[in-house]
PDB file of C-alpha atoms in Angstrom:
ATOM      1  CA  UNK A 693      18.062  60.709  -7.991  1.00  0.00           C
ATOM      2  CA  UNK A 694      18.544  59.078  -4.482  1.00  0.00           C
ATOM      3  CA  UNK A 695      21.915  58.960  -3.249  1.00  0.00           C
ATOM      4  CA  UNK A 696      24.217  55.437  -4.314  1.00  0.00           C
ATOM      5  CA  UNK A 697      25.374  53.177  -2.203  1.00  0.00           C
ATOM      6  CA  UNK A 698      28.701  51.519  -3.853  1.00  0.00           C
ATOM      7  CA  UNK A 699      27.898  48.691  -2.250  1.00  0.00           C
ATOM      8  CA  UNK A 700      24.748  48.135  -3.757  1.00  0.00           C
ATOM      9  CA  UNK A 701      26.938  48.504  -7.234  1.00  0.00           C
ATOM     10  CA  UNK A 702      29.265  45.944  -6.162  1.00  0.00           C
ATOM     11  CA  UNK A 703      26.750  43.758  -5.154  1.00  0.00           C
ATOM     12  CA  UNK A 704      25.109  44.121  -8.533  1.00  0.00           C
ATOM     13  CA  UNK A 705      28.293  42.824 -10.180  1.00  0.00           C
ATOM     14  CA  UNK A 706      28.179  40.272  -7.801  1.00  0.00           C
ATOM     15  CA  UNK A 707      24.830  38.720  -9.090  1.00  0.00           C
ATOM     16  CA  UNK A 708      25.880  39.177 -12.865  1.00  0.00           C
ATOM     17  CA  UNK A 709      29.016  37.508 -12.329  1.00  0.00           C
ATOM     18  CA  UNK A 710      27.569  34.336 -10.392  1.00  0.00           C
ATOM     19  CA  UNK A 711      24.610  34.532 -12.560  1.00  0.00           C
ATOM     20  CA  UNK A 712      21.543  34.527 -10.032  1.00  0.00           C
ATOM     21  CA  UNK A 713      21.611  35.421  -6.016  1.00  0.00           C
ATOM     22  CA  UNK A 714      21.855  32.366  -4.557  1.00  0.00           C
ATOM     23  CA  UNK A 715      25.128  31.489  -6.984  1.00  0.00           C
ATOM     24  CA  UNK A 716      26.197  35.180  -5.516  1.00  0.00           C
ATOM     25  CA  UNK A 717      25.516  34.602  -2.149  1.00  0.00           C
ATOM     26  CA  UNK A 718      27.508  31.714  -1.907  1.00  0.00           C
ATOM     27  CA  UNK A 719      31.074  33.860  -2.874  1.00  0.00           C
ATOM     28  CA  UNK A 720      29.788  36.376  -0.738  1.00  0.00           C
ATOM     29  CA  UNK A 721      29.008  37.046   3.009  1.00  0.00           C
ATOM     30  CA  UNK A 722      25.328  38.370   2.007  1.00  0.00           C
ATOM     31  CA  UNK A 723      22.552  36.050   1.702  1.00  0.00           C
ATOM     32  CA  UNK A 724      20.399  36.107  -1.628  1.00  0.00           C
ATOM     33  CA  UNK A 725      17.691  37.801  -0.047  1.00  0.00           C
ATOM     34  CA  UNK A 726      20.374  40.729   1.301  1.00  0.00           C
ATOM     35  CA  UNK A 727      21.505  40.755  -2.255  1.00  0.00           C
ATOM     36  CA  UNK A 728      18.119  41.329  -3.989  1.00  0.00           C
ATOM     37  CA  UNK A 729      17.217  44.209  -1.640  1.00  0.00           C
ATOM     38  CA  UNK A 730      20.582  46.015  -2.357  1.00  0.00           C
ATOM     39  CA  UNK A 731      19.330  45.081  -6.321  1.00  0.00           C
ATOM     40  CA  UNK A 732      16.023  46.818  -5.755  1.00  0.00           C
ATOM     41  CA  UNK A 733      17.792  49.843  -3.795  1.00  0.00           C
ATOM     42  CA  UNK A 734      19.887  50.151  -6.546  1.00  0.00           C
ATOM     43  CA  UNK A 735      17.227  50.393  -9.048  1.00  0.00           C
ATOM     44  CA  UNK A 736      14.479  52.451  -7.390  1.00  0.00           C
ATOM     45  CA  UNK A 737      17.746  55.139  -6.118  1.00  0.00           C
ATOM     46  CA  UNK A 738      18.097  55.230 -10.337  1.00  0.00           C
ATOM     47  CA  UNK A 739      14.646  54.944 -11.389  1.00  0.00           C
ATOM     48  CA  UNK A 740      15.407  51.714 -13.942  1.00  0.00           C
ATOM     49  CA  UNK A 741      15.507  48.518 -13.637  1.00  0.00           C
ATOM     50  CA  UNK A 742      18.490  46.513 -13.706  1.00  0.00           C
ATOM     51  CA  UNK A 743      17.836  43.145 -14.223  1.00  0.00           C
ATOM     52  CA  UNK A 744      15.075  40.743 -15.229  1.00  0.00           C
ATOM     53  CA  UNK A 745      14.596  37.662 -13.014  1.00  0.00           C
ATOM     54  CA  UNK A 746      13.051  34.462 -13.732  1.00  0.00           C
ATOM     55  CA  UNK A 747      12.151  31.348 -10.808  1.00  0.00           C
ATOM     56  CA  UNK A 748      15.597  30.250 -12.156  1.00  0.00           C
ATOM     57  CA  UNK A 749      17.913  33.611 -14.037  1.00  0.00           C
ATOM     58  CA  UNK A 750      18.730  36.695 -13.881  1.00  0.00           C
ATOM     59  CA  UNK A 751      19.565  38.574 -17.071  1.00  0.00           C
ATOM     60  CA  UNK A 752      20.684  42.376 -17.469  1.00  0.00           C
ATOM     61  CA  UNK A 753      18.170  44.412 -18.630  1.00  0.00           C
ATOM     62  CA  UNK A 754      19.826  47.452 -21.352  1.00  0.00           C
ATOM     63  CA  UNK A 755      20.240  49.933 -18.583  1.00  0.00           C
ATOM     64  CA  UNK A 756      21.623  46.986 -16.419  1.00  0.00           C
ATOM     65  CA  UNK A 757      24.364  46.005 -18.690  1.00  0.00           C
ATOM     66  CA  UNK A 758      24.968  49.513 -19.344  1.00  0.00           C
ATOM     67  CA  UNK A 759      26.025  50.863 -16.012  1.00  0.00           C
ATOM     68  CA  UNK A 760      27.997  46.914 -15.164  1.00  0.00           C
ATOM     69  CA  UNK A 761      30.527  48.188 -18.613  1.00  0.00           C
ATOM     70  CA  UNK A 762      31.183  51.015 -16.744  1.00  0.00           C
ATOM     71  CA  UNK A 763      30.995  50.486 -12.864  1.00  0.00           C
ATOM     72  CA  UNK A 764      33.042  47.509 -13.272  1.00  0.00           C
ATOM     73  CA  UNK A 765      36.647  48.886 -14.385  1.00  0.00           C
ATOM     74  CA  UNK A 766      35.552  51.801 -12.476  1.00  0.00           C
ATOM     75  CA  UNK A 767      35.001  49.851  -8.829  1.00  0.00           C
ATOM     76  CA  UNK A 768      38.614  47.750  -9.861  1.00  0.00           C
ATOM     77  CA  UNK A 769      40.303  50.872 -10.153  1.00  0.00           C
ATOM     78  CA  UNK A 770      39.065  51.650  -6.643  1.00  0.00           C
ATOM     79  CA  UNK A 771      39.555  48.870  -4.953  1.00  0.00           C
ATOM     80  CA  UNK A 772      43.262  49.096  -6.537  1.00  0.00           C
ATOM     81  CA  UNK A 773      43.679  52.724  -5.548  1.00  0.00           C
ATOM     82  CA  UNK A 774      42.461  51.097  -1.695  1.00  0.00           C
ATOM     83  CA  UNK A 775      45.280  48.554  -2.179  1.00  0.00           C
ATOM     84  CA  UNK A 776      47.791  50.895  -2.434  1.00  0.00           C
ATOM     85  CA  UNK A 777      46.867  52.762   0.294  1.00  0.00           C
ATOM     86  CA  UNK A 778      47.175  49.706   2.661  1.00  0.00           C
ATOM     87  CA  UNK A 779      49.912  48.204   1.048  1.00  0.00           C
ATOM     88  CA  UNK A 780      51.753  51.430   2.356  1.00  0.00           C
ATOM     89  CA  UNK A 781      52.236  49.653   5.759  1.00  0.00           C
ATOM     90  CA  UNK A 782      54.777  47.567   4.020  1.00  0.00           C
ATOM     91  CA  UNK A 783      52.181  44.229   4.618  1.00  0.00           C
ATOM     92  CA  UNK A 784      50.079  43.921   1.745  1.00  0.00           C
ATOM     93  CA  UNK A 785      45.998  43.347   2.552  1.00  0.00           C
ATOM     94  CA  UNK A 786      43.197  42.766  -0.053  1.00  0.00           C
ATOM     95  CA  UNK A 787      42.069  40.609  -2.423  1.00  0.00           C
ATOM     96  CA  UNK A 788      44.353  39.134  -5.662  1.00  0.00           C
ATOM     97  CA  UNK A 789      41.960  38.116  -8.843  1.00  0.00           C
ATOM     98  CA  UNK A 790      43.372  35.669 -11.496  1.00  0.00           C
ATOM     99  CA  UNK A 791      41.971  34.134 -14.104  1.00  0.00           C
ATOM    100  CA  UNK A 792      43.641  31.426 -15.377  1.00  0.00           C
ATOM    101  CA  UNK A 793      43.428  28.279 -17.465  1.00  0.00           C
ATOM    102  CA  UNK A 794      42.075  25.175 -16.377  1.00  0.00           C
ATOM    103  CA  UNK A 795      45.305  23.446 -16.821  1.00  0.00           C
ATOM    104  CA  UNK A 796      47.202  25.777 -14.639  1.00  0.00           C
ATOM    105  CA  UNK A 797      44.699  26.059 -11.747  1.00  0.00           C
ATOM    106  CA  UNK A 798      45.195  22.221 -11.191  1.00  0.00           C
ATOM    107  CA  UNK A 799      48.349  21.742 -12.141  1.00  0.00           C
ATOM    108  CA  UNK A 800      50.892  24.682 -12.100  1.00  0.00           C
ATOM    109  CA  UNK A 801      49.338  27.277  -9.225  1.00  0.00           C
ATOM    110  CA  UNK A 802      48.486  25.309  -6.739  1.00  0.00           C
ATOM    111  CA  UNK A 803      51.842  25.134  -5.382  1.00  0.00           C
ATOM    112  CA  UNK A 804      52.703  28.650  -5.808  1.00  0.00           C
ATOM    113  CA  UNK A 805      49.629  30.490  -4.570  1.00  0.00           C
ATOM    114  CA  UNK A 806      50.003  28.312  -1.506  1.00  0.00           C
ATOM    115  CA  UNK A 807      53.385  29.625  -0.761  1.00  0.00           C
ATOM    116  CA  UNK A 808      52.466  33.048  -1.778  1.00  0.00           C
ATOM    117  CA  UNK A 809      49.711  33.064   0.808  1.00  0.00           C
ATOM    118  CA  UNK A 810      51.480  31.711   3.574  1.00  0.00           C
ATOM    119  CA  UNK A 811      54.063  34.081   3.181  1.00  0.00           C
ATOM    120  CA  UNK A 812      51.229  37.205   2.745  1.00  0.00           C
ATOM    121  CA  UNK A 813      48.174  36.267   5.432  1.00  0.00           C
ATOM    122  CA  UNK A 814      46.789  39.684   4.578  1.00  0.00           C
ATOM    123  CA  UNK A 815      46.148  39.172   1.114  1.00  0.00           C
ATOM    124  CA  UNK A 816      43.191  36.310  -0.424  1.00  0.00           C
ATOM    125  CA  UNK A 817      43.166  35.132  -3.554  1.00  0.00           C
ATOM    126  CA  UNK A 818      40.150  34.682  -5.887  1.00  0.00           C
ATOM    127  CA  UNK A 819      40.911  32.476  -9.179  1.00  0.00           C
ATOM    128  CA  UNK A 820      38.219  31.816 -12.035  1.00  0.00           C
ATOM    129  CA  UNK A 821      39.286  29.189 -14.156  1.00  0.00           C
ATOM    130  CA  UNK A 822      38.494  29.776 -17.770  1.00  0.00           C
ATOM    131  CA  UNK A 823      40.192  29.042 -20.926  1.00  0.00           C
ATOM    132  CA  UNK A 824      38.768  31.256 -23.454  1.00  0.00           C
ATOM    133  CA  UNK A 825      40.495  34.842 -23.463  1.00  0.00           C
ATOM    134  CA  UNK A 826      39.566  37.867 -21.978  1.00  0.00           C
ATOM    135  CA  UNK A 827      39.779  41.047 -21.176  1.00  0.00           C
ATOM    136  CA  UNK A 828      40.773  40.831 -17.192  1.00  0.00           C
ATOM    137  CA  UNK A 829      40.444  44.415 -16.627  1.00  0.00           C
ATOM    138  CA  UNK A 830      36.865  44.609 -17.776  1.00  0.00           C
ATOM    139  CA  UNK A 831      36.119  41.522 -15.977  1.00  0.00           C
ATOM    140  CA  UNK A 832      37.273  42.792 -12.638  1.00  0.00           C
ATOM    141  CA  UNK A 833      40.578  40.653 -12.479  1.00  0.00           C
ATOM    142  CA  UNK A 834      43.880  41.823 -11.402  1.00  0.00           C
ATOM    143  CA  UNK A 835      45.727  39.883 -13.872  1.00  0.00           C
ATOM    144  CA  UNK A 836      45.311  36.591 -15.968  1.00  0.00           C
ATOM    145  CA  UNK A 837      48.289  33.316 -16.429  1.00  0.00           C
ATOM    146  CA  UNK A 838      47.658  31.984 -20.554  1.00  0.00           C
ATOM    147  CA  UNK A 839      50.362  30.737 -23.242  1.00  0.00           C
ATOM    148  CA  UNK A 840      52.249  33.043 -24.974  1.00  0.00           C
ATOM    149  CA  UNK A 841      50.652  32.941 -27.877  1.00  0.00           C
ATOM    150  CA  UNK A 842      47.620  34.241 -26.610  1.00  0.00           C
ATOM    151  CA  UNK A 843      48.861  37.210 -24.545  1.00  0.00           C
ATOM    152  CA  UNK A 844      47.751  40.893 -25.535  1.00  0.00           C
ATOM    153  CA  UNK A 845      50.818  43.280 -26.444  1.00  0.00           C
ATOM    154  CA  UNK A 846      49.828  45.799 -24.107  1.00  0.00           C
ATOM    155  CA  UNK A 847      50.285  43.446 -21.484  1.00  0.00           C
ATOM    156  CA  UNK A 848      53.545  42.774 -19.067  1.00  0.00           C
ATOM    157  CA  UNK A 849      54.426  39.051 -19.145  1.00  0.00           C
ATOM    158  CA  UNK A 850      56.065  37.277 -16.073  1.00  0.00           C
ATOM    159  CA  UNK A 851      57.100  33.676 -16.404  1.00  0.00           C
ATOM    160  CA  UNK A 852      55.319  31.593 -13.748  1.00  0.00           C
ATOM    161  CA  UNK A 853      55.828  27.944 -13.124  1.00  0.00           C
ATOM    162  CA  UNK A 854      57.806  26.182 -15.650  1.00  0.00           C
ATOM    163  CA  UNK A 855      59.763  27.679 -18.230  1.00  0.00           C
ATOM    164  CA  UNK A 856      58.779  24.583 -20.740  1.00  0.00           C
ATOM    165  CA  UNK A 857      56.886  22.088 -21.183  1.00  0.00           C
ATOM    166  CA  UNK A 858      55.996  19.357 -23.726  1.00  0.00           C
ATOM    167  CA  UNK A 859      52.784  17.991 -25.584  1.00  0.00           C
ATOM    168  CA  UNK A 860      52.691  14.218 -24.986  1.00  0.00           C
ATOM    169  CA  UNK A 861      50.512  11.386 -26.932  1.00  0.00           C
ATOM    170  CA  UNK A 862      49.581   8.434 -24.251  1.00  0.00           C
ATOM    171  CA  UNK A 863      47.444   5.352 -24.699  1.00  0.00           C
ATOM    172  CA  UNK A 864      46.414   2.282 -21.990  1.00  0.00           C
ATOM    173  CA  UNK A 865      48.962  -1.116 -22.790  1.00  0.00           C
ATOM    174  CA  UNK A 866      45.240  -2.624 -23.805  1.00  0.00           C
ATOM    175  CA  UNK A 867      44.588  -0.156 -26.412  1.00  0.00           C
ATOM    176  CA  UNK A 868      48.020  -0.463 -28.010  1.00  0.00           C
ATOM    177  CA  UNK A 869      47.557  -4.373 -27.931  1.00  0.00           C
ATOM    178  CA  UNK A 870      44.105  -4.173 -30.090  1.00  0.00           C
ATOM    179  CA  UNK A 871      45.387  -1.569 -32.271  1.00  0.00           C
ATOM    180  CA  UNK A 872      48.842  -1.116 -32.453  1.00  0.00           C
ATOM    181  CA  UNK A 873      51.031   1.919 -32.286  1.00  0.00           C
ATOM    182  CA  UNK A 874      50.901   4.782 -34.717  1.00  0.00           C
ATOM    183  CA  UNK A 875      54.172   5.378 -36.716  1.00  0.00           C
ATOM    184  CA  UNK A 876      53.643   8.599 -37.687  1.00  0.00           C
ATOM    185  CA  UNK A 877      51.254  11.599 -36.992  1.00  0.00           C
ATOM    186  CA  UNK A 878      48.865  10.889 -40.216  1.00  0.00           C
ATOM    187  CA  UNK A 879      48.335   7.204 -38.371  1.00  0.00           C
ATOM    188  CA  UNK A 880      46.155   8.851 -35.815  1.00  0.00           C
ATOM    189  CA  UNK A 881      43.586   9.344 -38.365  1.00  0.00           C
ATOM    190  CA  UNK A 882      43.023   5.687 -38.500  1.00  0.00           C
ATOM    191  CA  UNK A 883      43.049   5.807 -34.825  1.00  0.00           C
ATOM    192  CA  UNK A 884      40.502   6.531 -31.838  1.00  0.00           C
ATOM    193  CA  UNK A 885      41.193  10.227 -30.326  1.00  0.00           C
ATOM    194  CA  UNK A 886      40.124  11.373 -27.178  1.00  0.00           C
ATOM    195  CA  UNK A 887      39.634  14.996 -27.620  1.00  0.00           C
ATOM    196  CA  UNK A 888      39.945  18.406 -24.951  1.00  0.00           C
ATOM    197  CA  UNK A 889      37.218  20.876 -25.828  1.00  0.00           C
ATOM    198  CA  UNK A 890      38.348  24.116 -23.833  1.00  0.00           C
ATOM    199  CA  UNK A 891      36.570  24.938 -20.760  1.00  0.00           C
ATOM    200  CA  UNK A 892      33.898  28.000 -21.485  1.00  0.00           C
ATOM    201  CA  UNK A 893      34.480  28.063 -25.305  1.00  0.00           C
ATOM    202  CA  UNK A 894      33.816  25.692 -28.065  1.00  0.00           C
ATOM    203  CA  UNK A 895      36.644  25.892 -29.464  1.00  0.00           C
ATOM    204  CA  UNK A 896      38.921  22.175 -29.658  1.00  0.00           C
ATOM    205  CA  UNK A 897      42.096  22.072 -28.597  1.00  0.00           C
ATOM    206  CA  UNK A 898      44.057  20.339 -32.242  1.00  0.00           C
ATOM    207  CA  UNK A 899      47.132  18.169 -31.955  1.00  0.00           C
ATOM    208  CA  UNK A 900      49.912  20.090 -33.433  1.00  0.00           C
ATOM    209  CA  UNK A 901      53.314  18.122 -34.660  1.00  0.00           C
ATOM    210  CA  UNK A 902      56.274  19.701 -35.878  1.00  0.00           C
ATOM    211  CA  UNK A 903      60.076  17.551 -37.140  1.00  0.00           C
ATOM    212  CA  UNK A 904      62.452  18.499 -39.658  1.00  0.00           C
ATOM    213  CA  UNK A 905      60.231  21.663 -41.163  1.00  0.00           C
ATOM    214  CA  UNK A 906      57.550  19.379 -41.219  1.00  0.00           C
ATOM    215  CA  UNK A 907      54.096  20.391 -39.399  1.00  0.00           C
ATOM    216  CA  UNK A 908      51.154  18.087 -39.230  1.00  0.00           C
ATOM    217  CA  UNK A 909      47.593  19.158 -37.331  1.00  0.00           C
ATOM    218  CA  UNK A 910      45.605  16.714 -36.522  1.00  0.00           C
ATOM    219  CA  UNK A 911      41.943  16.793 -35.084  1.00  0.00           C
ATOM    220  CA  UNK A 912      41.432  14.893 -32.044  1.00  0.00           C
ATOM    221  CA  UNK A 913      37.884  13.367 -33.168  1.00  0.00           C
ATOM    222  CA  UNK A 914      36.858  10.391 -31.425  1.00  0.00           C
ATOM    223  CA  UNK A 915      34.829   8.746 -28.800  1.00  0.00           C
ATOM    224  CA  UNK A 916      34.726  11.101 -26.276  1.00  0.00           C
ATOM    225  CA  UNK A 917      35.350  15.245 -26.521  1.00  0.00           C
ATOM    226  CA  UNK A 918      35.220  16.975 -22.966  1.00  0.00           C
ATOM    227  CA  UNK A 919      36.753  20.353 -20.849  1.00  0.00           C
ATOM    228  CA  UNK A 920      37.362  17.888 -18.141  1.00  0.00           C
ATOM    229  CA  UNK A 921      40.824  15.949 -17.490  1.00  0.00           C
ATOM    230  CA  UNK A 922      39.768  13.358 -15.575  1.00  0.00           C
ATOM    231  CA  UNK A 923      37.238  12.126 -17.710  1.00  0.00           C
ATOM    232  CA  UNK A 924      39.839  12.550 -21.061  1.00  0.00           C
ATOM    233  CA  UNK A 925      42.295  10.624 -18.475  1.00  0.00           C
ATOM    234  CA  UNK A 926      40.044   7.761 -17.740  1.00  0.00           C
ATOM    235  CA  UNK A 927      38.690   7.127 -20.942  1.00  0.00           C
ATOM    236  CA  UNK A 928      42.357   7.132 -22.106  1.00  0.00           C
ATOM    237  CA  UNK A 929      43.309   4.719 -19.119  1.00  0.00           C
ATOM    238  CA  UNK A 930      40.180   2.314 -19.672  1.00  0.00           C
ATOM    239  CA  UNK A 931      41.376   1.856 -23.326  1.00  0.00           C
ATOM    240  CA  UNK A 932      39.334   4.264 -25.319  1.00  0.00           C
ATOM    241  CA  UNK A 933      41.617   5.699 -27.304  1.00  0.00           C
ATOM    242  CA  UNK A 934      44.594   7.870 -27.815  1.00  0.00           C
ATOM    243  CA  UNK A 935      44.916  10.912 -25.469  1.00  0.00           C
ATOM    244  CA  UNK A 936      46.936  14.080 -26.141  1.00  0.00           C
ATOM    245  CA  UNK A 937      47.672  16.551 -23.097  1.00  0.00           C
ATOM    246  CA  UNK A 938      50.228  18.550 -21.025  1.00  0.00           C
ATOM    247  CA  UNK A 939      53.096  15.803 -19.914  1.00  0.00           C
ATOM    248  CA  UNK A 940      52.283  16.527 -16.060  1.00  0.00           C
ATOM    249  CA  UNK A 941      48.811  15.653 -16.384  1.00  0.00           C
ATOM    250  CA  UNK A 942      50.009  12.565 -17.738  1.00  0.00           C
ATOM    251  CA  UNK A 943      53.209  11.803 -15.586  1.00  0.00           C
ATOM    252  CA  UNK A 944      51.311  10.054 -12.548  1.00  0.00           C
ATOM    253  CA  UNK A 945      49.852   7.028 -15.201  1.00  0.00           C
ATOM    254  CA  UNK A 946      52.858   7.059 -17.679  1.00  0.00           C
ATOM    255  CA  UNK A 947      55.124   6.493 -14.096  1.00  0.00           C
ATOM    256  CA  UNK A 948      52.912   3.307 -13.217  1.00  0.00           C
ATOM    257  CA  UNK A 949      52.532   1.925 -16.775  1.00  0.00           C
ATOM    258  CA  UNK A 950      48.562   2.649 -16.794  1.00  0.00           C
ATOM    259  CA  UNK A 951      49.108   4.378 -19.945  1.00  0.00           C
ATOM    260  CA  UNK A 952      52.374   3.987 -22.089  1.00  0.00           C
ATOM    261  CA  UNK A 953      54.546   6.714 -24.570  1.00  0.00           C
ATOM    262  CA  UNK A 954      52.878   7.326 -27.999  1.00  0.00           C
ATOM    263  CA  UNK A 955      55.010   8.917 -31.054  1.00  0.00           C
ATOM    264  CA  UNK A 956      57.311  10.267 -28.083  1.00  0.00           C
ATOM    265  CA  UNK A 957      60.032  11.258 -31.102  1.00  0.00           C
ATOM    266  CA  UNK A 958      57.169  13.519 -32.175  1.00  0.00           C
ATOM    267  CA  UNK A 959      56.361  15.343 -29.061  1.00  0.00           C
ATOM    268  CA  UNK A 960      56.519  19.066 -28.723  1.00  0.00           C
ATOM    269  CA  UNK A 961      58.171  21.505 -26.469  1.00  0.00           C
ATOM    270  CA  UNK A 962      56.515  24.715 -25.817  1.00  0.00           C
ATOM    271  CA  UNK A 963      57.135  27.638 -23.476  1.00  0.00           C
ATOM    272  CA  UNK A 964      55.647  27.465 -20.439  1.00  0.00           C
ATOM    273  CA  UNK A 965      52.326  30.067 -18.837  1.00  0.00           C
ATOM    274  CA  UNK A 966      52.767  33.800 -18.303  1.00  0.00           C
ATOM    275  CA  UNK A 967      51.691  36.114 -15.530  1.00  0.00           C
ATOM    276  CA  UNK A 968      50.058  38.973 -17.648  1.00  0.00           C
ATOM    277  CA  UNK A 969      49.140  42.198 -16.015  1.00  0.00           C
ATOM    278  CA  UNK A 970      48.568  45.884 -17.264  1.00  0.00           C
ATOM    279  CA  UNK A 971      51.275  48.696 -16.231  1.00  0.00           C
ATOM    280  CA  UNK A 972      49.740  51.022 -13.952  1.00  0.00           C
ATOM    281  CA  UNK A 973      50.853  53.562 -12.118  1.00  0.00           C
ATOM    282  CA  UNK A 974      49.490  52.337  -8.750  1.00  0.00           C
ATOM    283  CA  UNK A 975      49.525  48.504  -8.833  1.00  0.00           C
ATOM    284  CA  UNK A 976      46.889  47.015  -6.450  1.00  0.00           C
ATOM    285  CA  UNK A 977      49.401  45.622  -3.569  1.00  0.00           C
ATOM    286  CA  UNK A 978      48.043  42.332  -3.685  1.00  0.00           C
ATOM    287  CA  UNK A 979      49.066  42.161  -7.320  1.00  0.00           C
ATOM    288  CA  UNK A 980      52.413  43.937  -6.343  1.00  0.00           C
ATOM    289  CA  UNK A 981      53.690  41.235  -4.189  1.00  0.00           C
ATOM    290  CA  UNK A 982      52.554  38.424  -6.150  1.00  0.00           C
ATOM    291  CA  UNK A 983      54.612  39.745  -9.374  1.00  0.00           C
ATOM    292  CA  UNK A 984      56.793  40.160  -6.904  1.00  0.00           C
ATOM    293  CA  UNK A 985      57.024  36.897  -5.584  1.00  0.00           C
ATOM    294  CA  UNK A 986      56.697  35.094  -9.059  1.00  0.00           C
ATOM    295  CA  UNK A 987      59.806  36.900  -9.883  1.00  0.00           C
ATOM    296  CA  UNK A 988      62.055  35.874  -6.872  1.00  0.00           C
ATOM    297  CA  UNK A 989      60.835  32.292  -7.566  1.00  0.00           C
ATOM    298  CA  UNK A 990      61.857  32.049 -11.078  1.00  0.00           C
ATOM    299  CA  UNK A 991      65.115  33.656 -10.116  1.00  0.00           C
ATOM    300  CA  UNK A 992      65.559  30.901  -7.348  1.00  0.00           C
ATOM    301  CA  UNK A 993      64.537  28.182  -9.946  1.00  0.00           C
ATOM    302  CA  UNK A 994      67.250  29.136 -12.033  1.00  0.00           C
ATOM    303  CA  UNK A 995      70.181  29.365 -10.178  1.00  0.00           C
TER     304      UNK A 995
END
């Protein structure tokens, strides 16, 4: 067998990942045509090939998707080993990967990973937004931000952002006018519901109430299901129906009357998103000041 370039493996994971070269290319200094080369390197150094491409995909062939399982925790844990070695210097350098939830990447990071990266110029930050769980070691992230409810028990958890936050029920002045205001949860069923299908799953996100012992679940079936605020948001400011979401993705139209408080004695509070990482003995610098960080912050939040 010819000797392996690492690169080549990386850039494999690359084109997996994006899901063709030209997707790859874009993330990446190569161009698609550098990327397909280090592809067919790859594959004649090992004698198999790697991936089947179409005019318009790529897929893994078996041999593909066997060595991306293993090279990919195995080029993380080198790239974190490199980390700590230039984190040594006391001015962390590389490259921070997140995966978080589509709710938090527009409302709750932004803030914070702009602070975090003025304050560290060596380090970049690469986010995927994606609601579904994973496994962010096996897909080549540093650590992920989800709810509590959905964090692994092997994990550490960091608060990040707010400590709580509530579920709130909105609807446009127009749509209460032609249909009145629901009294009570079970209402809603004789209502129009504008519903949040989670971004990469197909799973739908189900209004949960709770008073008094009492807990009511309701499905948000309506005119219009999609992984996208703004459309839920305009639909729900245009008079569609009834819209159920985070309260700061809400607070800019409730604050100007476009949409107005629904059941608001029935809202619920919930702890707020966790920074979830793995112990390990050598944490990737990048990842070492931004636990860091997160942790000073929330201190400073709470005094």
């Amino acid at each position: 067998m010819s000797q392996i370039d690492l690169n080549d493996v990386a850039r494999l994971l690359a084109v997996t990942e994006a899901g063709g070269f030209r997707a790859a290319a874009q993330r990446r200094t190569d161009s698609a045509s550098a990327l397909s080369e280090a592809v067919r390197r790859l594959e004649e150094a090992l004698g198999a090939r790697l991936l089947n491409r179409t005019t318009r995909s790529v897929a893994l062939t078996e041999a593909g998707a066997r060595l991306v399982d293993r090279a990919r925790p195995a080029l993380a844990e080198l790239a974190a080993a490199l980390d700590a070695v230039s984190g040594d210097s006391g001015r962390p350098t590389g490259t921070l990967r997140l995966n978080v939830p589509t709710f938090v990447a527009r409302h709750v990071l932004p803030p914070i990973a702009t602070a975090f990266l003025k304050r560290h110029p060596g380090v970049r930050m690469d986010v995927t937004a994606q609601d579904s769980f994973i496994d962010v070691l096996a897909e080549g992230c540093d650590a992920g931000i989800r709810y509590e409810e959905r964090l692994a028990l092997d994990m550490i958890a960091t608060p990040i952002g707010p400590r709580r936050q509530r579920f709130v029920l909105a609807a446009a002045p127009s749509y209460i006018a032609e249909r009145g205001a629901p009294a009570h949860p079970n209402d809603l069923l004789r209502h129009a519901r504008i519903g949040h299908r989670f971004l990469g799953s197909k799973a739908l996100a189900i209004w949960e109430f709770e008073r008094d012992g009492e807990i009511i679940r309701v499905p948000p079936e309506g005119p219009l299901t999609a992984s996208t605020f703004e459309m839920q948001i305009a639909a729900a400011v245009a008079g569609l129906g009834i819209i159920g979401h985070f309260g700061e993705a809400l607070a800019a139209d409730l604050a100007t009357g476009a949409l107005v408080p629904v059941l608001d004695d029935w809202w619920q509070e919930f702890s707020g998103p966790m920074l979830y990482y793995q112990s390990r003995r050598h944490m990737p610098a990048p990842l070492r000041a931004f636990v860091d960080f997160v942790r000073a912050e929330g201190r400073t939040a709470s005094d």
